[in-house]
XYZ file of C-alpha atoms in Angstrom:
753
model
C -0.070 -0.087 0.116
C 2.692 2.377 0.732
C 4.218 1.699 -2.674
C 1.073 2.597 -4.209
C 0.808 5.826 -2.324
C 4.315 6.933 -3.141
C 3.253 6.419 -6.936
C 0.154 8.488 -6.452
C 2.427 11.379 -4.992
C 4.834 10.756 -8.015
C 2.667 10.687 -10.913
C -0.574 12.387 -9.619
C -4.013 11.013 -9.013
C -4.842 7.975 -11.437
C -7.635 9.198 -13.802
C -10.699 7.362 -13.130
C -13.193 8.657 -15.744
C -12.384 8.104 -19.539
C -11.977 11.667 -20.199
C -9.473 12.180 -17.386
C -7.862 8.788 -18.279
C -7.104 10.170 -22.013
C -5.759 13.540 -21.147
C -2.182 13.931 -22.131
C 0.423 13.769 -19.574
C 2.701 16.961 -18.907
C 6.377 16.046 -18.774
C 7.694 16.016 -15.200
C 11.187 14.568 -14.422
C 11.400 12.245 -11.729
C 13.393 9.625 -10.601
C 12.687 6.089 -12.274
C 11.519 3.161 -10.080
C 13.605 0.190 -9.403
C 12.643 -3.281 -10.889
C 11.598 -4.228 -7.353
C 9.472 -1.282 -6.728
C 7.809 -2.000 -10.181
C 6.911 -5.421 -9.230
C 5.682 -4.584 -6.024
C 3.344 -1.658 -7.172
C -0.200 -2.095 -8.387
C 0.258 0.461 -11.083
C 2.435 0.541 -14.104
C 5.046 2.822 -12.655
C 7.207 2.664 -15.854
C 4.468 3.186 -17.942
C 3.290 6.339 -16.157
C 6.952 7.667 -16.019
C 7.117 7.139 -19.873
C 4.151 9.455 -20.064
C 5.785 11.911 -18.386
C 8.697 12.188 -20.609
C 8.614 15.151 -23.498
C 6.422 13.950 -26.178
C 5.350 11.002 -24.137
C 6.859 7.390 -24.357
C 9.591 6.316 -26.583
C 11.467 3.244 -27.502
C 14.726 4.570 -25.995
C 12.876 5.236 -22.561
C 11.999 1.549 -22.211
C 14.907 -0.022 -23.800
C 17.292 1.400 -21.329
C 15.292 0.086 -18.329
C 16.305 -3.568 -18.687
C 18.568 -5.974 -20.344
C 17.194 -7.431 -23.468
C 15.551 -10.962 -23.817
C 18.348 -13.525 -24.496
C 17.709 -16.834 -22.634
C 15.847 -19.980 -22.577
C 15.618 -23.000 -20.395
C 16.839 -25.452 -23.096
C 20.588 -26.720 -23.197
C 21.536 -24.316 -25.815
C 20.670 -21.420 -23.231
C 20.470 -18.741 -25.820
C 17.325 -18.330 -27.569
C 16.787 -20.131 -31.183
C 15.943 -18.424 -34.090
C 13.468 -20.530 -36.550
C 14.761 -20.391 -40.116
C 12.818 -22.162 -42.759
C 11.212 -21.353 -46.550
C 7.765 -19.646 -46.149
C 5.137 -22.198 -44.944
C 7.504 -24.952 -44.767
C 5.429 -28.255 -43.768
C 7.994 -30.366 -42.000
C 10.748 -29.676 -39.435
C 12.074 -25.979 -39.241
C 15.812 -25.543 -38.605
C 16.869 -23.476 -35.511
C 20.014 -21.189 -35.357
C 21.064 -20.805 -31.943
C 21.152 -16.779 -31.581
C 24.626 -16.584 -30.188
C 25.808 -18.390 -33.344
C 27.229 -21.525 -31.384
C 25.075 -24.066 -33.319
C 22.395 -25.262 -35.617
C 19.796 -27.609 -34.520
C 21.507 -28.090 -31.089
C 19.937 -30.422 -28.403
C 17.524 -28.748 -25.997
C 17.612 -31.701 -23.716
C 14.265 -30.859 -22.274
C 10.882 -32.246 -22.776
C 9.184 -29.236 -23.554
C 11.521 -28.711 -26.741
C 11.699 -30.894 -29.903
C 14.859 -32.255 -30.976
C 15.275 -31.595 -34.501
C 17.790 -32.560 -37.283
C 21.442 -33.329 -36.447
C 23.241 -30.958 -34.343
C 26.169 -28.888 -36.053
C 28.346 -26.873 -33.410
C 30.863 -24.161 -34.219
C 34.176 -23.253 -32.678
C 36.820 -20.371 -33.444
C 40.587 -20.249 -32.961
C 43.160 -23.059 -32.630
C 41.948 -23.962 -29.189
C 38.267 -24.354 -30.575
C 36.426 -22.187 -28.273
C 32.576 -22.132 -28.904
C 31.487 -19.539 -31.288
C 29.436 -16.995 -29.155
C 30.691 -18.164 -25.582
C 31.685 -14.949 -24.183
C 28.581 -12.331 -24.450
C 30.743 -9.439 -24.224
C 32.488 -10.220 -27.321
C 29.262 -10.825 -29.390
C 27.627 -8.446 -31.702
C 24.284 -9.773 -32.797
C 22.409 -11.448 -34.208
C 21.270 -8.845 -36.768
C 19.010 -9.416 -39.902
C 19.894 -8.417 -43.459
C 18.685 -4.905 -44.268
C 17.368 -5.107 -40.504
C 14.312 -7.452 -41.252
C 15.335 -10.122 -43.755
C 16.020 -13.629 -42.416
C 19.503 -13.878 -43.297
C 21.064 -13.771 -39.703
C 24.338 -12.202 -39.158
C 26.410 -12.614 -36.194
C 29.895 -11.163 -35.168
C 32.230 -12.508 -32.786
C 35.497 -11.341 -31.516
C 38.241 -14.023 -30.309
C 41.845 -13.754 -30.056
C 43.068 -11.317 -32.776
C 40.192 -11.680 -35.197
C 36.325 -10.837 -35.405
C 34.451 -13.843 -37.241
C 31.275 -13.190 -39.171
C 28.594 -15.923 -39.232
C 25.733 -15.511 -41.813
C 22.948 -17.950 -42.189
C 19.776 -18.247 -43.911
C 17.278 -20.973 -44.971
C 16.959 -22.168 -48.730
C 14.036 -21.330 -50.712
C 14.368 -24.378 -53.045
C 14.623 -27.351 -50.416
C 11.691 -26.159 -48.404
C 10.603 -29.382 -46.799
C 14.246 -30.063 -45.731
C 14.849 -26.644 -44.201
C 18.409 -26.483 -45.582
C 20.530 -23.706 -43.945
C 23.352 -22.137 -45.785
C 25.994 -20.784 -43.541
C 29.143 -18.745 -44.246
C 32.135 -17.756 -42.098
C 34.397 -15.016 -42.966
C 36.725 -12.417 -41.047
C 35.049 -9.126 -40.462
C 38.500 -7.899 -38.724
C 41.844 -9.594 -38.547
C 44.268 -11.270 -40.876
C 43.708 -14.968 -39.884
C 41.409 -17.221 -38.203
C 40.199 -20.666 -37.776
C 36.728 -21.936 -37.739
C 35.962 -25.652 -36.745
C 32.488 -27.304 -37.153
C 31.654 -30.502 -35.450
C 28.749 -32.748 -36.457
C 27.158 -34.237 -33.340
C 25.803 -37.679 -34.645
C 26.000 -40.795 -32.885
C 25.847 -42.760 -36.031
C 28.300 -43.617 -38.432
C 29.259 -40.839 -41.052
C 30.684 -40.896 -44.350
C 31.904 -38.499 -47.122
C 30.712 -38.617 -50.723
C 32.572 -35.722 -52.563
C 31.969 -32.589 -50.752
C 28.842 -34.008 -48.817
C 28.778 -35.573 -45.419
C 26.194 -38.441 -45.334
C 24.537 -40.640 -42.700
C 24.647 -44.564 -43.078
C 21.844 -44.376 -45.443
C 23.652 -41.980 -47.973
C 21.418 -39.147 -47.144
C 23.049 -35.667 -47.198
C 23.639 -34.082 -43.692
C 26.253 -31.291 -44.812
C 27.666 -30.157 -47.987
C 30.766 -28.058 -47.667
C 32.950 -25.951 -50.117
C 36.705 -26.205 -50.737
C 37.685 -24.097 -47.750
C 36.863 -27.140 -45.409
C 39.014 -29.838 -44.523
C 37.142 -33.198 -43.247
C 38.462 -35.037 -39.693
C 36.550 -38.281 -39.810
C 37.698 -39.416 -36.461
C 36.607 -36.117 -34.734
C 33.704 -35.795 -37.148
C 34.843 -32.155 -37.649
C 35.250 -29.668 -40.662
C 38.208 -27.088 -40.334
C 38.764 -23.832 -42.362
C 41.650 -21.383 -42.290
C 40.404 -17.992 -42.917
C 42.592 -15.224 -44.490
C 41.256 -11.680 -44.457
C 39.439 -12.421 -47.659
C 38.728 -15.879 -47.389
C 35.242 -17.401 -46.970
C 33.952 -20.931 -45.836
C 30.375 -22.221 -46.443
C 28.195 -24.814 -45.539
C 24.589 -26.344 -46.358
C 23.212 -28.054 -43.525
C 20.097 -30.294 -44.166
C 17.531 -30.486 -41.137
C 15.651 -33.011 -42.726
C 18.410 -35.208 -44.559
C 18.107 -35.627 -48.505
C 18.037 -38.824 -49.991
C 21.289 -39.299 -52.169
C 19.382 -39.394 -55.389
C 18.878 -35.722 -54.916
C 21.537 -34.217 -52.606
C 25.138 -34.909 -53.717
C 24.864 -33.515 -57.129
C 22.299 -30.951 -56.448
C 22.769 -29.140 -52.938
C 26.178 -27.660 -52.787
C 27.594 -25.103 -50.357
C 29.442 -23.239 -53.184
C 25.974 -22.063 -54.395
C 25.507 -19.741 -51.310
C 25.373 -16.433 -53.019
C 22.809 -17.883 -55.613
C 20.838 -19.342 -52.641
C 20.943 -16.106 -50.697
C 19.776 -14.095 -53.653
C 16.687 -16.332 -54.042
C 16.028 -16.126 -50.318
C 16.084 -12.449 -50.346
C 13.869 -12.143 -53.303
C 11.366 -14.563 -52.007
C 10.809 -12.603 -48.540
C 10.889 -9.334 -50.438
C 8.138 -10.551 -52.640
C 6.031 -11.249 -49.646
C 6.524 -7.961 -47.997
C 5.945 -6.322 -51.343
C 2.330 -7.456 -51.165
C 1.557 -6.179 -47.697
C 0.320 -2.516 -46.564
C 3.524 -0.427 -46.875
C 4.225 1.671 -43.675
C 7.239 4.117 -43.202
C 7.629 6.226 -40.088
C 10.583 8.106 -38.663
C 11.910 5.399 -36.649
C 13.928 2.454 -38.373
C 13.331 0.393 -35.655
C 9.572 0.363 -36.212
C 10.057 -0.085 -39.869
C 12.201 -3.002 -39.485
C 10.028 -4.632 -36.648
C 7.006 -4.823 -38.753
C 8.649 -6.370 -41.676
C 10.564 -8.828 -39.505
C 7.152 -9.590 -37.768
C 5.484 -10.438 -40.924
C 8.269 -12.655 -42.138
C 8.473 -14.236 -38.536
C 4.546 -15.330 -38.819
C 5.371 -17.055 -42.351
C 8.109 -18.973 -40.641
C 5.697 -20.346 -38.102
C 3.300 -21.253 -40.703
C 3.185 -24.979 -41.303
C 1.587 -25.342 -44.982
C -1.730 -23.270 -44.119
C -1.844 -23.857 -40.384
C -0.666 -20.788 -38.227
C 1.007 -22.494 -35.520
C 1.622 -20.660 -32.117
C 5.308 -21.650 -32.068
C 7.897 -24.007 -33.684
C 10.518 -26.546 -32.323
C 8.733 -26.870 -28.830
C 5.366 -28.389 -27.492
C 3.520 -25.287 -28.740
C 3.998 -26.213 -32.376
C 0.287 -26.518 -32.613
C -2.513 -24.233 -33.153
C -4.608 -22.402 -30.641
C -7.912 -20.855 -32.085
C -7.730 -17.312 -30.473
C -3.856 -16.912 -30.630
C -3.383 -18.393 -34.018
C -6.372 -16.477 -35.422
C -4.923 -13.383 -33.951
C -1.771 -13.873 -36.109
C -3.837 -14.432 -39.284
C -6.161 -11.265 -38.308
C -2.955 -9.220 -38.361
C -1.807 -10.418 -41.639
C -5.266 -9.673 -42.767
C -4.761 -6.069 -41.325
C -1.604 -5.709 -43.060
C -3.235 -6.478 -46.626
C -2.002 -10.108 -47.282
C -5.582 -11.291 -47.986
C -4.701 -14.073 -50.183
C -2.517 -15.793 -47.805
C -4.664 -15.300 -44.784
C -7.498 -16.680 -46.842
C -5.828 -20.165 -47.064
C -5.158 -19.915 -43.198
C -8.832 -19.600 -42.197
C -10.093 -22.984 -43.175
C -7.822 -25.073 -40.828
C -8.748 -22.715 -38.105
C -12.464 -22.973 -38.647
C -11.583 -26.867 -38.549
C -9.675 -26.668 -35.309
C -10.805 -28.712 -32.487
C -8.103 -29.546 -30.257
C -8.509 -27.286 -27.280
C -10.574 -29.728 -24.956
C -12.992 -27.802 -22.696
C -13.072 -24.539 -24.602
C -15.644 -25.735 -27.362
C -17.712 -22.286 -26.933
C -14.816 -20.242 -26.690
C -13.030 -21.715 -29.745
C -16.409 -21.230 -31.856
C -16.937 -17.757 -30.939
C -13.361 -16.695 -32.155
C -13.818 -18.801 -35.462
C -16.878 -16.578 -36.281
C -15.234 -13.320 -35.180
C -12.208 -14.042 -37.442
C -14.735 -14.925 -40.395
C -16.573 -11.757 -39.998
C -13.362 -9.762 -40.024
C -12.075 -11.441 -42.907
C -15.379 -10.380 -44.800
C -15.296 -6.727 -44.065
C -11.622 -6.369 -44.944
C -12.343 -7.986 -48.328
C -16.109 -7.917 -48.993
C -15.239 -11.637 -50.363
C -19.033 -13.119 -50.333
C -17.909 -15.912 -52.378
C -15.440 -17.425 -49.491
C -17.965 -16.775 -46.966
C -20.579 -18.917 -48.906
C -17.792 -21.701 -49.455
C -17.121 -22.059 -45.817
C -20.943 -22.495 -44.926
C -20.575 -26.044 -43.652
C -17.736 -25.000 -41.439
C -19.421 -21.603 -39.884
C -22.813 -23.505 -39.608
C -21.127 -26.028 -37.296
C -19.848 -22.854 -35.117
C -23.320 -21.344 -35.177
C -24.878 -24.656 -33.952
C -22.258 -24.967 -31.175
C -23.300 -21.470 -29.937
C -27.013 -21.696 -30.332
C -28.065 -25.256 -29.383
C -27.380 -25.139 -25.795
C -28.289 -22.915 -22.881
C -28.531 -23.410 -19.268
C -32.154 -23.194 -18.167
C -31.728 -21.353 -14.867
C -29.280 -18.549 -16.510
C -29.872 -18.472 -20.307
C -26.026 -18.530 -20.633
C -24.088 -21.249 -22.370
C -23.296 -24.087 -20.167
C -20.372 -24.277 -18.021
C -16.872 -24.531 -19.660
C -12.925 -24.397 -18.526
C -11.984 -21.154 -17.068
C -9.159 -21.234 -19.711
C -6.823 -23.505 -21.216
C -4.402 -23.980 -18.371
C -7.356 -23.443 -15.702
C -9.686 -26.558 -16.301
C -12.256 -25.717 -13.566
C -15.623 -25.716 -15.296
C -17.335 -22.336 -14.683
C -20.183 -19.961 -16.232
C -17.498 -18.163 -18.317
C -17.841 -14.468 -18.709
C -15.396 -14.864 -21.315
C -17.120 -17.415 -23.349
C -20.247 -15.833 -23.380
C -19.474 -12.535 -24.186
C -17.322 -13.611 -27.366
C -20.023 -16.046 -28.199
C -22.285 -12.740 -28.300
C -19.613 -11.107 -30.309
C -19.246 -13.925 -32.959
C -23.157 -14.387 -33.382
C -23.813 -10.702 -33.427
C -20.956 -9.961 -36.179
C -21.950 -13.117 -38.238
C -25.542 -12.196 -38.423
C -24.323 -8.847 -39.902
C -22.118 -10.698 -42.475
C -25.222 -13.048 -43.230
C -27.268 -10.014 -43.887
C -24.621 -9.015 -46.580
C -24.609 -12.421 -48.488
C -28.103 -12.181 -48.569
C -29.063 -14.863 -45.822
C -31.595 -12.660 -44.385
C -33.634 -15.408 -42.735
C -30.826 -16.867 -40.743
C -29.494 -13.640 -39.996
C -32.527 -12.502 -38.470
C -32.499 -15.937 -36.403
C -28.910 -15.677 -35.267
C -29.507 -11.849 -34.418
C -32.267 -12.846 -32.090
C -30.265 -15.271 -30.234
C -27.214 -12.819 -30.104
C -29.758 -10.389 -28.284
C -31.157 -12.828 -25.927
C -27.523 -13.938 -25.071
C -26.399 -10.564 -24.411
C -29.512 -9.756 -22.209
C -28.530 -12.793 -19.920
C -25.051 -11.863 -19.888
C -26.089 -8.380 -18.639
C -28.248 -10.058 -16.149
C -25.513 -12.315 -14.871
C -23.106 -9.463 -14.468
C -25.490 -7.712 -12.309
C -25.527 -10.737 -9.976
C -21.773 -10.970 -10.411
C -19.515 -8.011 -10.391
C -18.376 -7.018 -6.962
C -19.223 -3.488 -6.233
C -17.818 -3.587 -2.741
C -14.155 -2.926 -4.058
C -12.837 -0.062 -6.030
C -13.098 -0.057 -9.088
C -15.605 -2.758 -9.314
C -14.159 -6.294 -10.140
C -15.619 -7.978 -13.064
C -15.142 -11.964 -12.655
C -14.492 -14.351 -15.212
C -16.289 -17.326 -13.199
C -19.893 -15.788 -12.724
C -22.350 -15.995 -9.859
C -19.844 -15.599 -6.792
C -17.351 -18.297 -8.010
C -14.426 -15.896 -8.246
C -13.287 -13.407 -5.625
C -11.379 -10.029 -6.263
C -7.776 -10.079 -6.284
C -5.882 -7.400 -4.601
C -2.661 -7.906 -6.591
C -3.161 -10.034 -9.611
C -0.242 -11.766 -10.073
C 0.177 -12.725 -6.194
C -1.991 -15.952 -7.140
C -2.000 -18.130 -10.072
C -5.713 -17.532 -10.707
C -5.571 -13.905 -10.650
C -2.600 -14.144 -13.235
C -4.911 -16.045 -15.486
C -7.996 -13.402 -14.721
C -5.243 -11.066 -15.954
C -4.897 -12.904 -19.529
C -8.525 -13.536 -19.754
C -10.204 -10.379 -18.872
C -8.986 -8.497 -22.132
C -10.912 -11.224 -23.993
C -14.152 -9.999 -22.361
C -13.215 -6.056 -22.836
C -12.126 -7.014 -26.532
C -15.753 -8.635 -27.019
C -17.357 -5.340 -27.299
C -20.347 -6.007 -25.144
C -19.468 -3.549 -22.662
C -18.120 -0.952 -25.196
C -18.322 2.753 -23.800
C -19.576 1.864 -20.284
C -18.844 1.908 -16.868
C -18.114 -1.625 -16.858
C -15.695 -1.431 -19.536
C -13.687 1.553 -17.750
C -13.861 -0.430 -14.488
C -12.009 -3.601 -16.166
C -9.625 -1.165 -17.404
C -8.839 0.352 -14.221
C -8.897 -3.106 -12.445
C -6.039 -4.045 -14.757
C -4.246 -0.843 -14.276
C -4.522 -0.520 -10.463
C -3.878 -3.925 -9.308
C -0.751 -4.934 -10.663
C -1.936 -6.096 -14.020
C 0.005 -4.040 -16.494
C 4.067 -3.232 -16.817
C 5.420 -1.304 -19.483
C 1.974 -1.467 -20.920
C 2.034 -5.000 -21.202
C -0.103 -7.869 -19.405
C 1.871 -9.296 -16.177
C 1.836 -12.832 -15.355
C 3.138 -15.155 -12.601
C 2.840 -18.924 -13.222
C 3.455 -20.078 -9.681
C 4.883 -23.437 -10.887
C 8.516 -22.430 -11.557
C 8.572 -22.302 -14.962
C 11.539 -20.546 -16.384
C 10.299 -17.146 -17.358
C 7.000 -16.994 -16.099
C 7.816 -15.608 -12.628
C 7.674 -11.818 -12.482
C 7.039 -11.820 -16.227
C 4.731 -10.777 -18.817
C 2.520 -12.735 -21.441
C 2.020 -9.688 -23.718
C 0.288 -11.219 -26.525
C -2.864 -11.278 -24.344
C -2.617 -7.385 -24.102
C -3.888 -7.222 -27.739
C -7.489 -6.548 -26.891
C -6.503 -4.297 -23.849
C -4.649 -2.160 -26.321
C -7.477 -2.556 -28.946
C -9.869 -0.861 -26.090
C -7.369 1.890 -25.343
C -7.070 2.939 -29.027
C -11.129 2.572 -29.731
C -11.640 4.543 -26.592
C -9.174 7.212 -27.931
C -6.429 6.792 -25.195
C -3.562 7.374 -27.149
C -0.799 8.069 -24.583
C -1.551 4.708 -22.721
C -1.521 2.881 -26.210
C 1.733 4.339 -27.122
C 3.336 3.086 -23.753
C 2.215 -0.433 -24.699
C 3.324 -0.145 -28.388
C 7.049 0.982 -26.980
C 7.125 -1.296 -24.191
C 6.337 -4.306 -26.708
C 8.990 -3.171 -28.967
C 11.708 -2.553 -26.439
C 11.331 -5.250 -23.994
C 8.267 -7.712 -25.184
C 10.648 -8.622 -28.387
C 14.149 -9.981 -28.877
C 16.485 -6.875 -29.690
C 17.029 -6.489 -33.532
C 15.339 -9.933 -34.483
C 11.904 -9.235 -33.182
C 11.145 -12.692 -31.955
C 8.204 -13.169 -29.396
C 7.658 -15.797 -26.559
C 5.137 -17.474 -24.711
C 6.468 -15.712 -21.433
C 9.081 -13.282 -20.908
C 10.654 -12.573 -17.561
C 11.177 -9.150 -16.221
C 14.116 -10.253 -13.786
C 17.486 -10.385 -15.654
C 19.558 -13.699 -15.280
C 22.542 -11.508 -15.657
C 23.698 -7.765 -16.944
C 23.244 -9.067 -20.667
C 19.733 -10.590 -20.761
C 16.602 -11.895 -19.501
C 14.713 -15.183 -19.799
C 11.941 -16.171 -21.836
C 9.726 -19.190 -22.573
C 9.273 -21.107 -25.538
C 10.393 -18.719 -28.385
C 9.385 -17.982 -31.261
C 5.538 -17.488 -30.808
C 3.130 -15.436 -33.103
C 2.733 -12.800 -30.281
C 3.870 -10.451 -32.945
C 0.467 -10.188 -33.708
C 0.026 -7.797 -30.603
C 2.811 -5.420 -32.521
C 1.390 -5.734 -36.096
C -2.277 -5.105 -34.946
C -1.393 -2.135 -32.691
C 0.847 -0.331 -35.311
C -1.680 -0.529 -37.598
C -4.439 0.770 -35.332
C -2.097 3.772 -34.370
C -2.210 4.497 -38.054
C -5.583 3.325 -39.422
C -8.668 2.356 -37.571
C -11.969 1.236 -38.936
C -14.489 0.742 -36.449
C -18.036 -0.116 -35.564
C -18.652 2.196 -32.810
C -22.287 2.204 -32.841
C -21.994 -1.800 -32.227
C -24.621 -2.997 -34.992
C -22.109 -5.404 -36.504
C -21.376 -3.198 -39.454
C -18.079 -0.975 -39.210
C -18.894 2.695 -39.976
C -16.191 4.982 -38.935
C -12.720 5.205 -40.210
C -9.891 7.163 -38.103
C -6.564 8.148 -39.565
C -3.230 8.793 -37.428
C -5.162 8.589 -34.198
C -2.474 7.593 -31.943
C 0.882 8.403 -33.583
C 3.666 9.416 -31.293
C 4.293 13.008 -31.408
C 7.967 12.859 -32.070
C 7.048 11.310 -35.625
C 5.917 14.844 -36.828
C 8.932 16.928 -35.583
C 10.105 19.077 -38.363
C 11.181 17.421 -41.479
C 9.746 13.880 -40.512
C 7.312 11.965 -42.812
C 4.477 9.271 -41.783
C 3.619 7.448 -44.974
C 0.807 4.547 -45.142
C -0.043 3.061 -48.608
C -2.820 0.300 -49.366
C -3.917 0.036 -45.961
C -7.039 -2.418 -46.098
C -9.998 -1.267 -44.339
C -13.786 -2.283 -43.976
C -14.364 0.476 -46.565
C -11.323 -0.308 -49.126
C -7.821 0.725 -49.385
C -6.448 3.857 -47.846
C -3.269 5.801 -48.196
C -2.055 8.814 -46.118
C 1.268 10.659 -46.368
C 1.844 13.522 -43.907
C 4.948 15.643 -43.938
C 5.755 17.849 -41.309
C 7.281 21.613 -42.129
C 7.313 22.937 -38.814
C 10.049 25.417 -39.751
C 7.541 26.756 -42.391
C 4.494 26.506 -40.255
C 2.975 24.004 -41.823
C 1.918 20.111 -42.183
C 0.821 18.680 -45.436
C -1.520 15.703 -45.394
C -2.218 13.669 -48.722
C -5.081 11.182 -47.992
C -6.618 8.898 -50.474
C -10.052 7.507 -49.194
C -12.369 4.670 -50.680
C -14.921 5.902 -52.982
C -17.011 2.754 -53.254
C -17.722 1.722 -49.629
C -17.623 4.942 -47.998
C -17.295 5.131 -44.225
C -20.279 7.303 -42.793
C -17.495 9.224 -40.869
C -14.078 9.737 -41.490
C -11.510 11.734 -39.442
C -7.950 12.472 -39.742
C -5.609 13.444 -36.786
C -2.480 15.360 -36.851
C -0.453 14.824 -33.571
C 2.223 17.554 -33.505
C 5.117 17.539 -31.061
C 4.723 19.021 -27.614
C 4.436 22.690 -27.601
C 2.892 23.117 -30.852
C -0.510 23.825 -32.099
C -2.676 23.610 -35.318
C -4.183 27.169 -36.075
C -6.262 26.005 -39.391
C -6.664 23.491 -41.873
C -8.035 23.520 -45.374
C -8.451 21.743 -48.554
C -7.951 23.795 -51.627
C -10.126 27.272 -50.433
C -12.271 25.122 -48.280
C -11.348 25.457 -44.425
C -11.947 22.457 -42.048
C -12.701 22.802 -38.350
C -9.826 21.487 -36.127
C -10.639 20.344 -32.728
C -8.545 20.331 -29.585
C -6.895 17.033 -30.409
C -5.889 17.885 -33.999
C -8.653 16.217 -35.617
C -10.404 17.144 -38.602
C -13.704 15.724 -40.193
C -13.060 14.605 -43.753
C -16.217 12.606 -44.433
C -17.174 14.713 -47.177
C -14.139 14.542 -49.047
C -13.678 11.535 -51.916
C -10.569 10.477 -53.630
C -7.314 11.967 -53.237
C -7.180 15.198 -51.396
C -4.221 17.483 -49.950
C -4.816 19.097 -46.407
C -2.849 22.044 -45.494
C -2.457 22.561 -41.683
C -1.001 25.846 -40.456
C 0.656 25.378 -37.279
C 2.686 27.385 -34.760
C 4.614 27.187 -31.461
C 2.548 27.601 -28.290
């Protein structure tokens, strides 16, 4: 309690009402709280401090608070980087991120053992590559975002460069090409050891297993030692040594004469071209922060590396290499929001067929319908919806055929995937309403009017039952009021959410309730957000979690993917400063540095001065980052909650520093419920103006279209006009452009305050 009181004194009284919550926070330099203080506090001390900085939260503010994510609980210790061709259907290779190995053994049941381990050593003494963190630079990606991994390591008098990527040509064998050279120094030695318990033999420049299948191809720089099972290369200042390593061995009939380490440059060119082609199909975003531009591109690439055929898996190389309905659907939704419609279309049927989450039948059916509805509005693809009728009809049957007679709610269901207790679930019921409500609107669009009317009526009946249950279940004797997941008195308020396992899971699940929109704009919604923010549920804008079972990273940690709907709510409610905290918190401390990978859980306590632990990376948790960045720039909302989007809001939550003098924000081909949108804003503060060029849809126009210009601190907008026509500007820098069609240029006159 003392810490809370100190925090109140430090940052001012927490805003209780929406208008106060969304107000700008004036800068006030204060001493930054320690990690122990942050973990003990009920409020997001670092998030609040970030909002106090000039122009609000920033990447640099959060990046300096903690060491980056670096470690996992496998034997290889450093986090793995999954490398494969897009959508590879079989085993995907893993590169240990300090450069020490490819397909190293985990020796832990929660990880999969894949391929034949290939380990790397440097110098005559054969010290493990990347052994000393202080001598390590990387990993980094080619151009900052392409999955060509570059790692530099200094040992002795030389700095070695290791570069690795996955071949596109042998997708189902996950062949990695790796090349070593000296970045600095005159000479050096690289040794590669193949850790196979089985006999190996060499055929030409190919190392094969006992069946004659290729494991490693090597170029002329290497010398083979059969007894030690090692390859050694002596490097000069200009020398290079390349390998091709097969995760899934290639049959001899296709390997020795086809796969060659000497083809390194050709294969790299193909790899780069393939990934650039995928990114070229996405919405194009350029903002004044290179780290943001690299992160969105890299996160899209990472999503396709988790993809197995058309199945969007939650992870790879561990026990989470499966789909989960809501989490996997969020990853597909993120790709949809970034314009990758054709690819996303293929990923939806497997998610509609998904049925592996025992005890969460209603939960899963609800999110299937929500994903399908969002796909429709972003594509207007009636044909696909009609083709999927057998699948969505099953979901409708699941959500409409059974009711508890006493309450009118869906029957009891598991609290969540890890908490199997059967409860009357607020999560399942609110999201079932959302799925039915949204699907009814889609059915009207595809001329299924009779079924639409039936589903709409059922959805309204369920909504009334939910509201009645909430009246009986919400705890008004605490402030803010507590909204339980387990209804009818089966769940008590949590003073500190992460102090218990169940409280931590409430923290993960309540954003789903908020995201259902059933309480949109009500005091119930405001109370749930405040409860998260005032009972230890948020750190750096991300969802806190404590497993209470001694897992590697989930003690005093974050499960930030589950904050997606918390952030969605902040943006929809127009609370940009808090949303930007979440954005930069995620970018700086919820993803690996420079490689932008995500995990199931991330620890807040460092293991050493160089890094913090994480649990089961990589995951599709990048959906949080992709969805949020898109919604900071482009929002299409159903604000009247009738199931049909009607409002388009542009640049509503951009960081203020993005419009400092000379800077540009550019968004091209952003998909929305109304069609594609483009907007380019150039700041010319030195000349007293900001120019916005906007292209809005002309076919399915929004009822209301708004554009906001968020200027740096101490600047204001004096006027706005299109041609000779003046536009009214509100205090937040917003203009209504609903009456404009096609392409328009809007000139804002600005001045210092």
